CSV table of C-alpha atoms in Angstrom, one decimal:
chain,number,residue,atom,x,y,z
U,165,MET,CA,-57.9,-8.7,-10.8
U,166,ARG,CA,-57.4,-6.5,-7.8
U,167,LYS,CA,-54.0,-4.8,-7.4
U,168,ILE,CA,-51.9,-5.9,-4.5
U,169,ARG,CA,-52.0,-3.2,-1.8
U,170,ILE,CA,-49.8,-2.5,1.2
U,171,PHE,CA,-52.0,-2.3,4.3
U,172,GLN,CA,-50.7,1.2,5.3
U,173,GLY,CA,-50.8,4.0,2.8
U,174,GLY,CA,-52.6,2.0,0.1
U,175,LEU,CA,-49.5,1.8,-2.2
U,176,SER,CA,-49.2,-1.0,-4.7
U,177,PHE,CA,-46.2,-3.4,-4.7
U,178,SER,CA,-44.8,-1.8,-7.9
U,179,GLN,CA,-45.0,1.7,-6.3
U,180,ILE,CA,-43.2,0.5,-3.2
U,181,LEU,CA,-40.5,-1.2,-5.3
U,182,LYS,CA,-40.0,2.0,-7.3
U,183,ARG,CA,-39.5,4.0,-4.1
U,184,LEU,CA,-37.1,1.4,-2.7
U,185,VAL,CA,-35.0,1.6,-5.9
U,186,PHE,CA,-35.0,5.4,-5.8
U,187,LEU,CA,-33.9,5.3,-2.2
U,188,GLY,CA,-31.2,2.8,-3.0
U,189,VAL,CA,-29.9,5.0,-5.9
U,190,LEU,CA,-30.0,8.1,-3.6
U,191,VAL,CA,-28.0,6.3,-0.8
U,192,CYS,CA,-25.4,5.1,-3.3
U,193,PHE,CA,-25.1,8.6,-4.8
U,194,VAL,CA,-24.7,10.2,-1.3
U,195,PHE,CA,-22.0,7.5,-0.4
U,196,TYR,CA,-20.2,8.2,-3.7
U,197,VAL,CA,-20.1,12.0,-3.1
U,198,VAL,CA,-19.1,11.7,0.5
U,199,HIS,CA,-16.4,9.1,-0.2
U,200,LYS,CA,-15.1,11.2,-3.2
U,201,ASN,CA,-14.8,14.3,-1.0
U,202,LEU,CA,-13.1,12.4,1.8
U,203,HIS,CA,-10.7,10.5,-0.5
U,204,PRO,CA,-7.8,12.9,-0.4
U,205,HIS,CA,-8.1,12.9,3.4
U,206,TYR,CA,-8.0,9.1,3.5
U,207,VAL,CA,-4.9,9.1,1.2
U,208,ALA,CA,-3.2,11.6,3.5
U,209,GLN,CA,-3.9,9.3,6.5
U,210,THR,CA,-2.6,6.3,4.6
U,211,ILE,CA,0.6,8.2,3.8
U,212,ASP,CA,1.0,9.3,7.4
U,213,SER,CA,0.6,5.7,8.6
U,214,VAL,CA,3.1,4.3,6.1
U,215,GLN,CA,5.6,7.1,6.9
U,216,ASN,CA,5.4,6.2,10.6
U,217,PHE,CA,6.1,2.6,9.7
U,218,PHE,CA,9.2,3.5,7.8
U,219,THR,CA,10.4,5.9,10.5
U,220,ARG,CA,10.3,2.9,13.0
U,221,TYR,CA,11.9,0.7,10.4
U,222,ASN,CA,14.8,3.1,10.1
U,223,GLU,CA,15.1,3.3,13.9
U,224,ARG,CA,15.2,-0.5,14.3
U,225,LEU,CA,17.2,-1.3,11.1
U,226,SER,CA,20.5,-1.8,13.0
U,227,ASP,CA,18.8,-4.4,15.3
U,228,PHE,CA,17.2,-6.2,12.3
U,229,ILE,CA,20.6,-6.5,10.7
U,230,ASP,CA,22.6,-7.4,13.8
U,231,ASN,CA,20.1,-10.0,15.0
U,232,SER,CA,19.3,-11.4,11.5
U,233,ALA,CA,15.6,-10.8,12.0
U,234,ASP,CA,13.1,-12.9,10.1
U,235,ILE,CA,9.6,-11.4,10.4
U,236,ARG,CA,6.6,-13.1,8.8
U,237,SER,CA,3.6,-12.3,10.9
U,238,LEU,CA,1.6,-9.3,12.3
U,239,GLU,CA,2.4,-10.4,15.8
U,240,GLN,CA,6.2,-10.2,15.1
U,241,LEU,CA,5.8,-6.8,13.4
U,242,GLN,CA,4.0,-5.6,16.5
U,243,SER,CA,6.6,-7.1,18.8
U,244,PHE,CA,9.3,-4.9,17.1
U,245,HIS,CA,6.9,-1.9,17.5
U,246,LEU,CA,6.7,-1.3,13.7
U,247,MET,CA,2.9,-1.1,13.9
U,248,PRO,CA,2.1,-0.1,17.6
U,249,ASP,CA,-1.2,1.6,16.7
U,250,CYS,CA,-2.3,-1.1,14.3
U,251,LYS,CA,-6.1,-1.9,14.1
U,252,THR,CA,-6.1,-5.5,13.0
U,253,LYS,CA,-8.5,-7.1,10.5
U,254,PRO,CA,-8.6,-10.2,8.4
U,255,SER,CA,-6.7,-9.7,5.2
U,256,LYS,CA,-8.8,-9.3,2.1
U,257,PHE,CA,-6.6,-11.8,0.4
U,258,ASN,CA,-6.6,-14.4,3.2
U,259,GLN,CA,-9.2,-14.4,5.8
U,260,ASN,CA,-7.0,-16.5,8.1
U,261,THR,CA,-4.3,-13.9,8.2
U,262,GLU,CA,-4.5,-10.7,10.3
U,263,VAL,CA,-3.1,-7.5,8.9
U,264,CYS,CA,-3.1,-3.8,9.9
U,265,ALA,CA,-6.1,-1.8,8.5
U,266,LEU,CA,-5.5,1.4,6.6
U,267,PRO,CA,-8.2,4.0,5.7
U,268,LEU,CA,-8.3,2.7,2.1
U,269,GLY,CA,-7.1,-0.8,2.5
U,270,GLU,CA,-4.4,-2.6,4.5
U,271,ILE,CA,-0.6,-3.0,5.0
U,272,ASP,CA,1.5,-6.1,5.5
U,273,ALA,CA,5.2,-6.7,5.7
U,274,SER,CA,7.8,-9.5,5.9
U,275,PHE,CA,11.6,-9.6,6.4
U,276,GLN,CA,14.1,-12.2,5.4
U,277,SER,CA,17.7,-12.3,6.6
U,278,THR,CA,20.7,-14.0,5.1
U,279,ASP,CA,24.3,-13.9,6.1
U,280,ASP,CA,25.0,-10.7,4.1
U,281,ARG,CA,21.6,-9.3,3.1
U,282,LEU,CA,18.4,-8.1,4.7
U,283,TYR,CA,15.4,-8.3,2.4
U,284,SER,CA,12.2,-6.4,3.4
U,285,PHE,CA,8.9,-6.4,1.7
U,286,VAL,CA,6.1,-3.9,2.6
U,287,TYR,CA,2.8,-4.2,0.8
U,288,VAL,CA,0.3,-1.3,0.8
U,289,HIS,CA,-3.0,-2.7,-0.6
U,290,PHE,CA,-5.6,-0.2,-1.8
U,291,THR,CA,-9.1,-1.8,-2.0
U,292,ASP,CA,-11.2,1.4,-2.3
U,293,ILE,CA,-13.2,2.4,-5.4
U,294,TYR,CA,-10.7,5.0,-6.6
U,295,LYS,CA,-7.6,2.7,-6.7
U,296,GLU,CA,-5.9,4.3,-9.6
U,297,ASN,CA,-6.2,7.8,-8.1
U,298,SER,CA,-5.1,6.3,-4.7
U,299,CYS,CA,-2.0,4.9,-6.4
U,300,ARG,CA,-1.1,8.3,-8.0
U,301,GLN,CA,-1.7,10.4,-4.9
U,302,PHE,CA,0.2,7.9,-2.7
U,303,LEU,CA,3.3,7.6,-5.0
U,304,ALA,CA,3.3,11.4,-5.5
U,305,ASN,CA,4.7,11.6,-1.9
U,306,ASP,CA,8.2,11.1,-3.4
U,307,TRP,CA,9.0,8.0,-1.3
U,308,GLU,CA,12.1,7.2,-3.3
U,309,ARG,CA,13.6,10.6,-2.4
U,310,LYS,CA,12.9,10.3,1.3
U,311,MET,CA,14.4,6.9,1.8
U,312,ALA,CA,18.1,6.0,2.1
U,313,LYS,CA,19.4,4.6,-1.2
U,314,ILE,CA,21.1,1.8,0.7
U,315,TRP,CA,17.7,0.4,1.5
U,316,PHE,CA,17.2,-0.4,-2.1
U,317,GLY,CA,20.5,-2.0,-2.9
U,318,GLU,CA,20.8,-3.7,-6.3
U,319,GLU,CA,17.5,-5.6,-6.2
U,320,GLY,CA,15.2,-3.2,-4.4
U,321,TYR,CA,12.4,-1.3,-6.0
U,322,ILE,CA,9.0,0.4,-5.6
U,323,GLY,CA,6.4,-1.4,-7.8
U,324,VAL,CA,2.7,-1.5,-8.5
U,325,VAL,CA,0.7,-4.6,-9.1
U,326,SER,CA,-3.0,-5.3,-9.5
U,327,GLU,CA,-5.3,-8.1,-10.4
U,328,ASN,CA,-4.4,-10.0,-13.6
U,329,THR,CA,-1.3,-7.9,-14.3
U,330,GLN,CA,2.4,-8.5,-13.9
U,331,GLY,CA,2.7,-5.0,-12.5
U,332,LYS,CA,5.2,-2.3,-13.3
U,333,ILE,CA,8.3,-1.0,-11.5
U,334,TYR,CA,8.0,2.6,-10.5
U,335,PHE,CA,11.5,3.2,-9.0
U,336,SER,CA,14.7,1.2,-8.9
U,337,LEU,CA,18.5,1.7,-8.9
U,338,ASN,CA,19.0,-1.5,-10.9
U,339,ARG,CA,20.4,-0.5,-14.3
U,340,LYS,CA,19.1,-3.6,-16.0
U,341,TRP,CA,15.5,-3.0,-14.8
U,342,ILE,CA,15.8,0.7,-15.9
U,343,ARG,CA,17.1,-0.3,-19.3
U,344,GLU,CA,14.8,-3.3,-20.0
U,345,ASP,CA,11.7,-3.1,-17.7
U,346,GLY,CA,10.8,0.6,-17.7
U,347,ALA,CA,11.9,1.4,-14.1
U,348,GLU,CA,13.1,4.9,-13.5
U,349,ARG,CA,15.8,6.2,-11.1
U,350,ASN,CA,14.0,9.6,-11.1
U,351,PRO,CA,10.3,9.0,-11.8
U,352,THR,CA,8.4,11.6,-13.7
U,353,GLU,CA,4.7,12.5,-13.3
U,354,ASP,CA,4.0,10.8,-16.7
U,355,HIS,CA,5.8,7.6,-15.5
U,356,LEU,CA,3.7,7.7,-12.3
U,357,ARG,CA,0.5,7.9,-14.3
U,358,GLN,CA,1.5,5.1,-16.6
U,359,VAL,CA,2.5,2.8,-13.7
U,360,CYS,CA,-0.8,3.4,-11.8
U,361,LYS,CA,-2.9,2.6,-14.9
U,362,VAL,CA,-2.4,-1.1,-14.0
U,363,CYS,CA,-4.9,-0.5,-11.2
U,364,GLY,CA,-7.8,0.5,-13.4
U,365,LYS,CA,-10.8,-1.8,-13.2
U,366,SER,CA,-9.0,-4.0,-10.7
U,367,ARG,CA,-10.3,-5.3,-7.3
U,368,TYR,CA,-7.0,-4.2,-5.6
U,369,CYS,CA,-4.0,-2.1,-6.2
U,370,THR,CA,-0.8,-3.0,-4.3
U,371,ILE,CA,2.2,-0.7,-3.8
U,372,ILE,CA,5.3,-2.9,-3.1
U,373,PHE,CA,8.4,-1.6,-1.3
U,374,ALA,CA,11.1,-4.1,-1.8
U,375,PHE,CA,14.4,-3.4,0.1
U,376,ASP,CA,17.7,-5.1,-0.3
U,377,VAL,CA,20.2,-4.0,2.3
U,378,ASP,CA,23.8,-5.0,2.1
U,379,LYS,CA,24.6,-5.7,5.8
U,380,ASN,CA,28.4,-5.1,5.5
U,381,GLN,CA,27.9,-1.8,3.6
U,382,TYR,CA,25.3,-0.7,6.2
U,383,ARG,CA,27.6,-1.5,9.1
U,384,ALA,CA,30.5,0.4,7.4
U,385,ILE,CA,28.3,3.5,6.9
U,386,ARG,CA,27.2,3.2,10.6
U,387,ARG,CA,30.8,3.0,11.8
U,388,ASN,CA,31.9,6.0,9.8
U,389,ALA,CA,29.0,8.0,11.1
U,390,GLN,CA,29.9,7.1,14.7
U,391,LYS,CA,33.5,8.3,14.1
U,392,GLN,CA,32.4,11.7,12.9
């Protein structure tokens, strides 16, 4: 039986297949090396984007509290200028929902207001191939030290959750959660590593910022600041 030949070059089908496999492996290797080298840069960009979000959140917090803001969509977030430079994309978790793209994933947020509390939830979803490293590098930014403690209240926290896990609390001021659920008021590097392990071999890794602002306490602090 004659071997199957490609018209140009006289290569057999098996030889062509081997070359295509080699080319595919080479492309994947180059992508891996490039992405790995750029990963710290992408994490830095993600941190910068999230910091800008929280800067605007802090600037508008009085308005959110006084006007009892409920925010549940990207359009509303943009109307409050929380994400003015947002590049939108369909969410990885719901193709019918638009979210803001991040270099290594996406960000979403929602606010819920009651008579005396403002609950805010910010979700930073990492969907890259280095999710556990992304988690560690991101949380190493010391978010809990840079944010006002009043944002967290009694039920606020920074947590990490991934596919098929219940997640872990990284930071909280809640004494019960510190005592029973492994949360820490002053997270250590070892605690950071343990928390981010939930992201290993998962399709996603989500950092959750849950804020619980006591409106009356916030207004009292604001009045005292204005008197000084």
